[in-house]
C-alpha cells in the first residue's frame, strides 16, 4: 500500500516527450502511484498511440496528445483541451528535449538555436498556460528534467549544456515566483542512463561507455526506472515544502572529481 504522502490517485499528470526513454519511466512511476497519464509527443501520432498502448497494457490510465511544446498557440490549445477532457492538470513534467553532439566551433547557429528552443524555451512556453491554472487553483507540481550538463561541461554538447544550465535557473525562478501560490517547481537531474539518447555513446567498445562506468561512483549506467522514486516524491504531497531544488539521480557523479582508470 502506498504511504498517503506519496499517493497520486485522482491526480492528472502531463508528461511531455513521454513516448520513450526517461519520460516513459517517469510517467510509469507516477502511474504506479495512481496518477492518470497525459502523454505528449510531437514526432508522430503512431508513436504516441504505441506509447499509450504500452501504458494501458501495464494497467495504467493513459491518453495521448500530439503538439509541439515550442509553439505557444498549440500548447495553449492543448492545455485547454486536456483540462476539458480530464480535469485539472495537477502535475507537469517538462521532459521533451533533444541533444546535438557537435563541437561549438563546428556547430551552426541554426542547430544551436534549435537545441535552446526545444530544451529551454520550450519549457517556458509549455509551462505558462499550465502554471497560470495552477496558480489560480493554488495547487501544482512542476518537474523540469535537467541534466548532468546543468552543472558540468563536456566536449561536443555545448548547446545542450547551455540549455540545461539555463533550465536549472529557470526552475529556481519559477519556484521563486510561484511558491506563495502553493505551486512547487523542482528539477530532476538524471546522470547517465541507458536510453536511446545515449545509445550511440554507450555501445560496447565505445570509449565513452568505459569512461562513464569509471566516472560514476555506482560504476554503472542508470536504469530508467531508477528515476521513479524522485519523480513520485517531487510530484506528491511529500514534497509540499520543497521547491527550487534540483534532485540529481546520478549514482554519485556530481559528488566526485572522478578517479584514474586503474583504481
Ligand atoms: C551526453 C549525454 C548527456 C546525457 C544526460 C546527462 O552526450 O553527454 O547524452 O547529455 O544524455 O543529459 O545527464
Ligand atoms: Ca483531479
mmCIF file of C-alpha atoms and ligand atoms in Angstrom:
data_model
loop_
_atom_site.group_PDB
_atom_site.id
_atom_site.type_symbol
_atom_site.label_atom_id
_atom_site.label_comp_id
_atom_site.label_asym_id
_atom_site.label_seq_id
_atom_site.Cartn_x
_atom_site.Cartn_y
_atom_site.Cartn_z
ATOM 1 C CA UNK A 1 0.000 0.000 0.000
ATOM 2 C CA UNK A 2 1.192 3.499 -0.841
ATOM 3 C CA UNK A 3 2.001 5.881 2.007
ATOM 4 C CA UNK A 4 -0.644 8.647 1.854
ATOM 5 C CA UNK A 5 2.011 11.333 1.302
ATOM 6 C CA UNK A 6 3.018 9.606 -1.944
ATOM 7 C CA UNK A 7 -0.475 8.688 -3.113
ATOM 8 C CA UNK A 8 -1.226 10.140 -6.565
ATOM 9 C CA UNK A 9 -4.690 8.637 -7.057
ATOM 10 C CA UNK A 10 -7.037 11.194 -8.618
ATOM 11 C CA UNK A 11 -4.128 13.277 -9.951
ATOM 12 C CA UNK A 12 -3.690 14.171 -13.595
ATOM 13 C CA UNK A 13 -0.089 14.257 -14.811
ATOM 14 C CA UNK A 14 1.064 15.701 -18.120
ATOM 15 C CA UNK A 15 4.456 14.428 -19.241
ATOM 16 C CA UNK A 16 5.987 15.871 -22.385
ATOM 17 C CA UNK A 17 8.043 13.663 -24.670
ATOM 18 C CA UNK A 18 6.843 10.587 -22.813
ATOM 19 C CA UNK A 19 6.700 8.211 -25.768
ATOM 20 C CA UNK A 20 10.054 6.591 -24.886
ATOM 21 C CA UNK A 21 13.108 6.687 -22.647
ATOM 22 C CA UNK A 22 13.316 8.572 -19.371
ATOM 23 C CA UNK A 23 9.958 10.272 -19.907
ATOM 24 C CA UNK A 24 8.315 6.890 -20.174
ATOM 25 C CA UNK A 25 9.993 5.658 -16.994
ATOM 26 C CA UNK A 26 8.992 8.766 -15.036
ATOM 27 C CA UNK A 27 5.421 8.568 -16.338
ATOM 28 C CA UNK A 28 5.208 4.904 -15.337
ATOM 29 C CA UNK A 29 6.379 5.843 -11.841
ATOM 30 C CA UNK A 30 3.594 8.401 -11.480
ATOM 31 C CA UNK A 31 1.004 5.966 -12.835
ATOM 32 C CA UNK A 32 2.133 3.247 -10.447
ATOM 33 C CA UNK A 33 1.385 5.704 -7.615
ATOM 34 C CA UNK A 34 -2.102 6.193 -9.062
ATOM 35 C CA UNK A 35 -1.872 9.185 -11.423
ATOM 36 C CA UNK A 36 -3.733 9.404 -14.713
ATOM 37 C CA UNK A 37 -1.200 9.973 -17.514
ATOM 38 C CA UNK A 38 -1.465 12.522 -20.261
ATOM 39 C CA UNK A 39 1.297 11.737 -22.699
ATOM 40 C CA UNK A 40 2.606 14.273 -25.151
ATOM 41 C CA UNK A 41 4.718 13.684 -28.207
ATOM 42 C CA UNK A 42 5.309 15.665 -31.354
ATOM 43 C CA UNK A 43 7.014 13.442 -33.925
ATOM 44 C CA UNK A 44 4.166 11.108 -34.954
ATOM 45 C CA UNK A 45 0.682 10.089 -33.888
ATOM 46 C CA UNK A 46 1.688 6.462 -34.348
ATOM 47 C CA UNK A 47 4.453 6.791 -31.768
ATOM 48 C CA UNK A 48 2.010 8.361 -29.313
ATOM 49 C CA UNK A 49 -0.591 5.639 -29.910
ATOM 50 C CA UNK A 50 2.008 2.939 -29.347
ATOM 51 C CA UNK A 51 3.116 4.558 -26.098
ATOM 52 C CA UNK A 52 -0.483 4.865 -24.870
ATOM 53 C CA UNK A 53 -0.975 1.192 -25.680
ATOM 54 C CA UNK A 54 2.172 0.337 -23.723
ATOM 55 C CA UNK A 55 0.948 2.233 -20.631
ATOM 56 C CA UNK A 56 -2.528 0.726 -20.829
ATOM 57 C CA UNK A 57 -1.043 -2.752 -21.078
ATOM 58 C CA UNK A 58 0.524 -2.117 -17.649
ATOM 59 C CA UNK A 59 -2.947 -1.304 -16.335
ATOM 60 C CA UNK A 60 -2.366 2.461 -16.263
ATOM 61 C CA UNK A 61 -4.803 5.160 -17.357
ATOM 62 C CA UNK A 62 -3.157 6.927 -20.276
ATOM 63 C CA UNK A 63 -4.159 9.367 -23.016
ATOM 64 C CA UNK A 64 -2.059 10.854 -25.781
ATOM 65 C CA UNK A 65 -1.948 14.390 -27.191
ATOM 66 C CA UNK A 66 0.201 15.486 -30.085
ATOM 67 C CA UNK A 67 1.533 19.041 -30.000
ATOM 68 C CA UNK A 68 4.756 20.997 -30.244
ATOM 69 C CA UNK A 69 5.918 22.338 -26.863
ATOM 70 C CA UNK A 70 7.672 25.275 -28.536
ATOM 71 C CA UNK A 71 4.503 26.536 -30.216
ATOM 72 C CA UNK A 72 2.636 28.769 -27.791
ATOM 73 C CA UNK A 73 -0.707 28.567 -29.622
ATOM 74 C CA UNK A 74 -0.585 24.780 -29.889
ATOM 75 C CA UNK A 75 0.378 24.428 -26.239
ATOM 76 C CA UNK A 76 -2.353 26.768 -25.021
ATOM 77 C CA UNK A 77 -4.994 24.952 -27.061
ATOM 78 C CA UNK A 78 -3.753 21.557 -25.895
ATOM 79 C CA UNK A 79 -3.836 22.551 -22.216
ATOM 80 C CA UNK A 80 -7.440 23.771 -22.614
ATOM 81 C CA UNK A 81 -8.402 20.538 -24.350
ATOM 82 C CA UNK A 82 -6.682 18.303 -21.794
ATOM 83 C CA UNK A 83 -8.349 20.050 -18.856
ATOM 84 C CA UNK A 84 -11.704 19.843 -20.617
ATOM 85 C CA UNK A 85 -11.238 16.112 -21.252
ATOM 86 C CA UNK A 86 -9.628 15.078 -17.959
ATOM 87 C CA UNK A 87 -9.874 17.866 -15.391
ATOM 88 C CA UNK A 88 -7.171 19.950 -13.779
ATOM 89 C CA UNK A 89 -3.548 19.170 -14.598
ATOM 90 C CA UNK A 90 -2.012 18.579 -11.154
ATOM 91 C CA UNK A 91 1.474 17.586 -12.262
ATOM 92 C CA UNK A 92 3.565 18.725 -15.212
ATOM 93 C CA UNK A 93 6.828 17.070 -16.187
ATOM 94 C CA UNK A 94 8.828 19.008 -18.749
ATOM 95 C CA UNK A 95 10.765 16.151 -20.232
ATOM 96 C CA UNK A 96 10.726 16.791 -24.002
ATOM 97 C CA UNK A 97 14.180 17.608 -25.262
ATOM 98 C CA UNK A 98 16.827 16.985 -27.889
ATOM 99 C CA UNK A 99 20.595 16.778 -27.983
ATOM 100 C CA UNK A 100 23.044 17.525 -30.784
ATOM 101 C CA UNK A 101 26.621 16.406 -30.291
ATOM 102 C CA UNK A 102 28.731 18.863 -32.276
ATOM 103 C CA UNK A 103 31.789 20.841 -31.107
ATOM 104 C CA UNK A 104 30.947 24.517 -30.656
ATOM 105 C CA UNK A 105 33.348 25.724 -33.344
ATOM 106 C CA UNK A 106 31.655 23.483 -35.871
ATOM 107 C CA UNK A 107 28.057 23.993 -34.815
ATOM 108 C CA UNK A 108 25.748 26.073 -36.977
ATOM 109 C CA UNK A 109 23.809 28.885 -35.379
ATOM 110 C CA UNK A 110 20.637 27.174 -36.564
ATOM 111 C CA UNK A 111 21.469 23.948 -34.693
ATOM 112 C CA UNK A 112 22.467 25.851 -31.559
ATOM 113 C CA UNK A 113 19.208 27.772 -31.581
ATOM 114 C CA UNK A 114 17.131 24.652 -32.193
ATOM 115 C CA UNK A 115 18.519 22.994 -29.060
ATOM 116 C CA UNK A 116 17.871 26.106 -26.957
ATOM 117 C CA UNK A 117 14.405 26.445 -28.430
ATOM 118 C CA UNK A 118 13.274 22.938 -27.535
ATOM 119 C CA UNK A 119 15.234 22.264 -24.320
ATOM 120 C CA UNK A 120 14.925 25.687 -22.674
ATOM 121 C CA UNK A 121 12.418 27.973 -24.377
ATOM 122 C CA UNK A 122 10.048 25.019 -24.782
ATOM 123 C CA UNK A 123 9.801 24.704 -21.006
ATOM 124 C CA UNK A 124 8.830 28.373 -20.792
ATOM 125 C CA UNK A 125 6.122 28.013 -23.437
ATOM 126 C CA UNK A 126 4.822 24.684 -22.120
ATOM 127 C CA UNK A 127 4.722 25.696 -18.501
ATOM 128 C CA UNK A 128 2.965 29.049 -18.563
ATOM 129 C CA UNK A 129 -0.549 28.028 -19.577
ATOM 130 C CA UNK A 130 -0.390 25.154 -17.080
ATOM 131 C CA UNK A 131 1.090 27.279 -14.307
ATOM 132 C CA UNK A 132 -1.491 30.029 -14.767
ATOM 133 C CA UNK A 133 -4.172 27.498 -13.890
ATOM 134 C CA UNK A 134 -2.147 26.005 -11.045
ATOM 135 C CA UNK A 135 -1.582 29.456 -9.534
ATOM 136 C CA UNK A 136 -5.293 30.195 -9.796
ATOM 137 C CA UNK A 137 -6.165 26.893 -8.097
ATOM 138 C CA UNK A 138 -3.338 27.284 -5.584
ATOM 139 C CA UNK A 139 -2.021 23.795 -6.241
ATOM 140 C CA UNK A 140 0.523 22.274 -8.585
ATOM 141 C CA UNK A 141 3.713 20.328 -9.072
ATOM 142 C CA UNK A 142 6.136 21.049 -11.869
ATOM 143 C CA UNK A 143 9.228 18.964 -12.562
ATOM 144 C CA UNK A 144 11.803 20.090 -15.105
ATOM 145 C CA UNK A 145 14.137 17.460 -16.457
ATOM 146 C CA UNK A 146 17.638 18.846 -16.070
ATOM 147 C CA UNK A 147 20.922 17.021 -16.669
ATOM 148 C CA UNK A 148 24.499 16.493 -15.527
ATOM 149 C CA UNK A 149 25.014 19.213 -18.090
ATOM 150 C CA UNK A 150 23.108 21.613 -15.808
ATOM 151 C CA UNK A 151 26.347 21.543 -13.759
ATOM 152 C CA UNK A 152 29.155 20.200 -15.933
ATOM 153 C CA UNK A 153 30.565 20.769 -19.379
ATOM 154 C CA UNK A 154 31.503 18.088 -21.860
ATOM 155 C CA UNK A 155 33.107 18.212 -25.290
ATOM 156 C CA UNK A 156 30.527 18.459 -28.086
ATOM 157 C CA UNK A 157 27.369 19.140 -26.041
ATOM 158 C CA UNK A 158 27.723 22.916 -25.584
ATOM 159 C CA UNK A 159 24.275 23.905 -26.801
ATOM 160 C CA UNK A 160 22.624 21.212 -24.689
ATOM 161 C CA UNK A 161 24.661 22.281 -21.640
ATOM 162 C CA UNK A 162 23.714 25.921 -22.191
ATOM 163 C CA UNK A 163 20.044 24.911 -22.351
ATOM 164 C CA UNK A 164 20.167 22.593 -19.331
ATOM 165 C CA UNK A 165 22.174 25.087 -17.257
ATOM 166 C CA UNK A 166 19.569 27.680 -18.167
ATOM 167 C CA UNK A 167 16.798 25.253 -17.266
ATOM 168 C CA UNK A 168 18.230 24.860 -13.768
ATOM 169 C CA UNK A 169 17.960 28.619 -13.270
ATOM 170 C CA UNK A 170 14.533 28.818 -14.918
ATOM 171 C CA UNK A 171 13.440 26.168 -12.401
ATOM 172 C CA UNK A 172 14.691 28.276 -9.487
ATOM 173 C CA UNK A 173 12.955 31.337 -10.852
ATOM 174 C CA UNK A 174 9.646 29.577 -11.421
ATOM 175 C CA UNK A 175 9.938 28.254 -7.870
ATOM 176 C CA UNK A 176 10.608 31.753 -6.573
ATOM 177 C CA UNK A 177 7.634 33.322 -8.324
ATOM 178 C CA UNK A 178 5.046 30.644 -7.654
ATOM 179 C CA UNK A 179 5.887 29.311 -4.186
ATOM 180 C CA UNK A 180 3.466 31.675 -2.486
ATOM 181 C CA UNK A 181 0.713 30.245 -4.693
ATOM 182 C CA UNK A 182 1.460 26.721 -3.450
ATOM 183 C CA UNK A 183 2.982 25.614 -6.743
ATOM 184 C CA UNK A 184 6.246 23.728 -6.280
ATOM 185 C CA UNK A 185 8.797 23.665 -9.085
ATOM 186 C CA UNK A 186 11.795 21.352 -8.911
ATOM 187 C CA UNK A 187 14.205 19.666 -11.273
ATOM 188 C CA UNK A 188 15.348 16.111 -11.706
ATOM 189 C CA UNK A 189 18.876 15.789 -12.992
ATOM 190 C CA UNK A 190 19.491 12.337 -14.420
ATOM 191 C CA UNK A 191 23.039 11.093 -14.577
ATOM 192 C CA UNK A 192 23.991 8.739 -17.384
ATOM 193 C CA UNK A 193 21.153 6.366 -18.216
ATOM 194 C CA UNK A 194 20.778 3.530 -20.656
ATOM 195 C CA UNK A 195 18.330 5.081 -23.139
ATOM 196 C CA UNK A 196 18.100 5.516 -26.897
ATOM 197 C CA UNK A 197 19.543 9.027 -26.470
ATOM 198 C CA UNK A 198 22.803 7.643 -25.076
ATOM 199 C CA UNK A 199 22.802 4.566 -27.306
ATOM 200 C CA UNK A 200 25.329 5.977 -29.782
ATOM 201 C CA UNK A 201 27.867 6.605 -26.982
ATOM 202 C CA UNK A 202 27.058 3.505 -24.929
ATOM 203 C CA UNK A 203 27.798 0.756 -27.427
ATOM 204 C CA UNK A 204 30.365 -1.799 -26.340
ATOM 205 C CA UNK A 205 33.854 -0.721 -27.272
ATOM 206 C CA UNK A 206 32.946 2.983 -27.489
ATOM 207 C CA UNK A 207 35.473 4.708 -25.183
ATOM 208 C CA UNK A 208 32.622 6.724 -23.621
ATOM 209 C CA UNK A 209 30.970 3.580 -22.298
ATOM 210 C CA UNK A 210 34.004 2.664 -20.220
ATOM 211 C CA UNK A 211 34.515 6.300 -19.252
ATOM 212 C CA UNK A 212 31.010 6.606 -17.761
ATOM 213 C CA UNK A 213 31.292 3.397 -15.799
ATOM 214 C CA UNK A 214 34.592 4.620 -14.369
ATOM 215 C CA UNK A 215 33.318 8.174 -13.779
ATOM 216 C CA UNK A 216 30.160 7.043 -11.911
ATOM 217 C CA UNK A 217 30.777 6.003 -8.275
ATOM 218 C CA UNK A 218 27.951 3.454 -8.602
ATOM 219 C CA UNK A 219 30.032 2.056 -11.504
ATOM 220 C CA UNK A 220 27.171 1.550 -13.976
ATOM 221 C CA UNK A 221 24.723 3.273 -16.305
ATOM 222 C CA UNK A 222 21.421 4.082 -14.632
ATOM 223 C CA UNK A 223 18.292 2.077 -15.309
ATOM 224 C CA UNK A 224 15.481 4.488 -16.329
ATOM 225 C CA UNK A 225 13.292 3.060 -13.540
ATOM 226 C CA UNK A 226 15.836 4.443 -11.030
ATOM 227 C CA UNK A 227 14.164 7.828 -11.646
ATOM 228 C CA UNK A 228 10.770 6.786 -10.344
ATOM 229 C CA UNK A 229 11.333 7.402 -6.634
ATOM 230 C CA UNK A 230 12.485 11.003 -7.064
ATOM 231 C CA UNK A 231 9.695 11.631 -9.570
ATOM 232 C CA UNK A 232 6.943 10.373 -7.266
ATOM 233 C CA UNK A 233 8.418 12.377 -4.378
ATOM 234 C CA UNK A 234 8.516 15.639 -6.342
ATOM 235 C CA UNK A 235 5.004 15.072 -7.735
ATOM 236 C CA UNK A 236 3.378 14.256 -4.409
ATOM 237 C CA UNK A 237 2.339 15.878 -1.127
ATOM 238 C CA UNK A 238 5.566 14.521 0.341
ATOM 239 C CA UNK A 239 7.417 17.460 -1.247
ATOM 240 C CA UNK A 240 4.974 20.283 -0.441
ATOM 241 C CA UNK A 241 7.676 22.436 1.219
ATOM 242 C CA UNK A 242 10.395 21.515 -1.275
ATOM 243 C CA UNK A 243 10.780 23.950 -4.148
ATOM 244 C CA UNK A 244 13.553 25.205 -6.405
ATOM 245 C CA UNK A 245 15.713 22.133 -5.871
ATOM 246 C CA UNK A 246 17.403 20.021 -8.487
ATOM 247 C CA UNK A 247 17.484 16.395 -7.360
ATOM 248 C CA UNK A 248 20.351 14.691 -9.129
ATOM 249 C CA UNK A 249 19.822 10.998 -9.665
ATOM 250 C CA UNK A 250 23.301 10.193 -10.873
ATOM 251 C CA UNK A 251 24.906 7.319 -8.973
ATOM 252 C CA UNK A 252 27.195 9.879 -7.332
ATOM 253 C CA UNK A 253 28.729 11.582 -10.396
ATOM 254 C CA UNK A 254 28.389 15.118 -9.046
ATOM 255 C CA UNK A 255 29.806 14.084 -5.675
ATOM 256 C CA UNK A 256 33.233 13.389 -7.052
ATOM 257 C CA UNK A 257 36.009 14.578 -9.354
ATOM 258 C CA UNK A 258 36.374 11.020 -10.644
ATOM 259 C CA UNK A 259 39.325 8.645 -10.469
ATOM 260 C CA UNK A 260 42.076 7.229 -12.618
ATOM 261 C CA UNK A 261 41.019 4.304 -14.785
ATOM 262 C CA UNK A 262 43.246 1.850 -12.861
ATOM 263 C CA UNK A 263 41.538 2.480 -9.483
HETATM 264 C C1 LIG B 1 25.986 13.282 -23.427
HETATM 265 C C2 LIG B 1 24.738 12.674 -22.891
HETATM 266 C C3 LIG B 1 24.136 13.529 -21.797
HETATM 267 C C4 LIG B 1 23.021 12.798 -21.131
HETATM 268 C C5 LIG B 1 22.435 13.407 -19.909
HETATM 269 C C6 LIG B 1 23.423 13.578 -18.815
HETATM 270 O O1 LIG B 1 26.182 13.228 -24.619
HETATM 271 O O2 LIG B 1 26.802 13.748 -22.613
HETATM 272 O O3 LIG B 1 23.801 12.420 -23.876
HETATM 273 O O4 LIG B 1 23.846 14.782 -22.243
HETATM 274 O O5 LIG B 1 22.027 12.493 -22.026
HETATM 275 O O6 LIG B 1 21.705 14.562 -20.169
HETATM 276 O O7 LIG B 1 22.763 13.999 -17.684
HETATM 277 CA CA1 LIG B 2 -8.233 15.549 -10.104
#
